[in-house]
Phi, psi and omega in degrees: 000142179268125180230153168262142178216161178250129177242161176283118185272323181199163177258141180286347187090149187302330181251019183255161176270130180292144177231163182303327184289352174291347180242153172218151181261136178234155170248126182227156177255112183251154176297138176256025177282123181253124179272166177304133179090355181256162173225148172260127183236151172254130185285132177256306182223144175236152183252142166242134188221153181303325183300338182293341181302321181286340177288345179278345178274156177298324178240120184285344181082001178224155181272346184260357177238126180267142179290146170285147181256143180302137180064010175254153180298138179268164184217167179179197179295135179206159176224143180205187183238138181285124178260332178204142184223137168237034178238137187300331186273350187233144174227165180309133179096347176294146172263133185226151178233160175205151174277350185236047183278122179297143179282076176212162189290322175225151183205148174257122186234157172291124182303330181291346180269359185249156176230133180283142177235153183256112183303338180295331181296336183242018183049039176085354178277080190302327182296339179298337177293345176264357184229252188299326180254038181210212186300314178300321177297314179296321179299316180293311184296305185290325177301314180292318180297318187276321189244353185272332180050053179272133176241116181303139177085003182254021173055044181275146176252129177248138172245137179238124173264159187058039195289342180261006180274187185301310180278316184301318183294333177274320185301319180297318180293319180293323176304313176298313183298330182268359170120004175293139181272340180217131179231125181239130180255149173241129180210187193248004176217159177294324179300317179294318179302314181297319179300315181298315185278324185272332184249327186257358175081013173296145181285332179197164178215146181243129172270109187290349179271357181234126174072189185267114185296317181300315180296315181297320179295318180301321180291319186274342179234067186299333181266014182081183184246129181260326182225130179237114177268105191260115176254352192239324185069194175068206186301320182299315181294322178301320180295316180295313184301324182292348177250014180276150183278170174301139177058035179267179191224135174255130173260110187273087183273315182199170182219056192300332181293345183254357190289339177266017179238150180275076179231157179291165176242133350287148182297143179294150178280152173300149185310317183295322181285323177298323179296318178298315181302314182291316182300319184266005179055049180272125179281137177214081183254145176301136180237123179235112187298332181296345177281358186238037185301332179292348181258356187298314186297312180292327178295315179298320179295321178295314180297317179298318180297313179301318179299312183294331179277358180079011181272340180239109180273137184244129180236137178230152166247114187250130176246144181259138170101130178303327182293348181258011179302313182297316179296321179295320179295313180300317180297315180298321181290342181246018173079022181285348184259153165243125186074206186281132175274121184234146171243124179271121181263322179205138179256000183283106186257022174238157179236000000 
C-alpha cells in the first residue's frame, strides 16, 4: 500500500526552537500483509502536544518518553478507523486510539496497542478523544483532583497559566466545576483573553504580553492565589507563586517556556521564589497522569458527561493535511492555537 508519512528530518538542538523543517513528508510503498493480532487502520486525526518537544532531542531526559529517531516515522496521539482486522477485539469500522500512532495516512498496528472508543461519548466529534475527552482532559481533571486540594464553598482562587491551551482551557472550567469561586487565566493575546472570559466562564484573564502581570494579578486576585495550574513555568510562574497564599497548591502540568532549554524537569525555581514556596508551605510536586491509569475510565465518563451537559466547553484549532504536521507543531509551541491543536488527516469515517 502507498502511504504518506512524516519522519524526523533534523533535531532543533536542546536549546533550539523547533521549526516545521525539522519534519519531512515521504511517500512510501509498504507491505499490506496483516499478521495475526494486527489491524490495518486509516488515520483520521493526529495530535501535536508540548511534551513532544523532548522527543526531538537525542535524550528526552525522562525514562517514560522515547526519543524520535532521525529519518524514522514520528508518533503521538492519534485516532483512526479499522479497515481490516486480524485481532479478536477489533472489527472493520471500529474507531481506535493510541498514544503511539505513527504520523502516516494508513498503518498496520499491533491490536494490543490500540483502544476502542465509543463515538457517542463525544457526540461524534472523534478528535475530542485526543483532547478534552482524552489525555489533556484527564491530565487537567486528575491533576486538579490529586494536587489542587479544592474544597467547594471555601472561596478559593485558582490561576491558570497557558490558559487558552489544550489543558489550560479545560483546567479553568474544571476548577469552577469542582468548587473554586474565582478562576483567572493567563495567556498571550487579547483574543485569547476574551475567549476565556466570554466563552469558557473564566472570571478574568491577563495578557502577559501587555502591562505588568504582577500588578494585574494583584488586582484580579485580591485574596491571593490558592491553586495554581501551571502550564508554562519561567517568569510567569515566579510571578504567580509570589502571590500565593499560605498552604496553597501548585499543579505542575507543564513548563512550556522551558522546553527549548537544556534544563531538568521540573525546572528548579529561582532561590527567592523557592524561599517563598518553602516559607508559605506551597506544594509543588511533579504530576504524571500516566501514574493514574486506574482513574482513566471514570475520568473519561466524567468529562464526557460535563461536555454533554454543556458544562465543559471544548475548543480546537484544526489544521488539515499530513503535510502540515510540522507547521502545526511549530504553531502550537509558539501559542498559535486556541484550545487543542489537532491535524485532520482524513474525514471519511466509513469503510
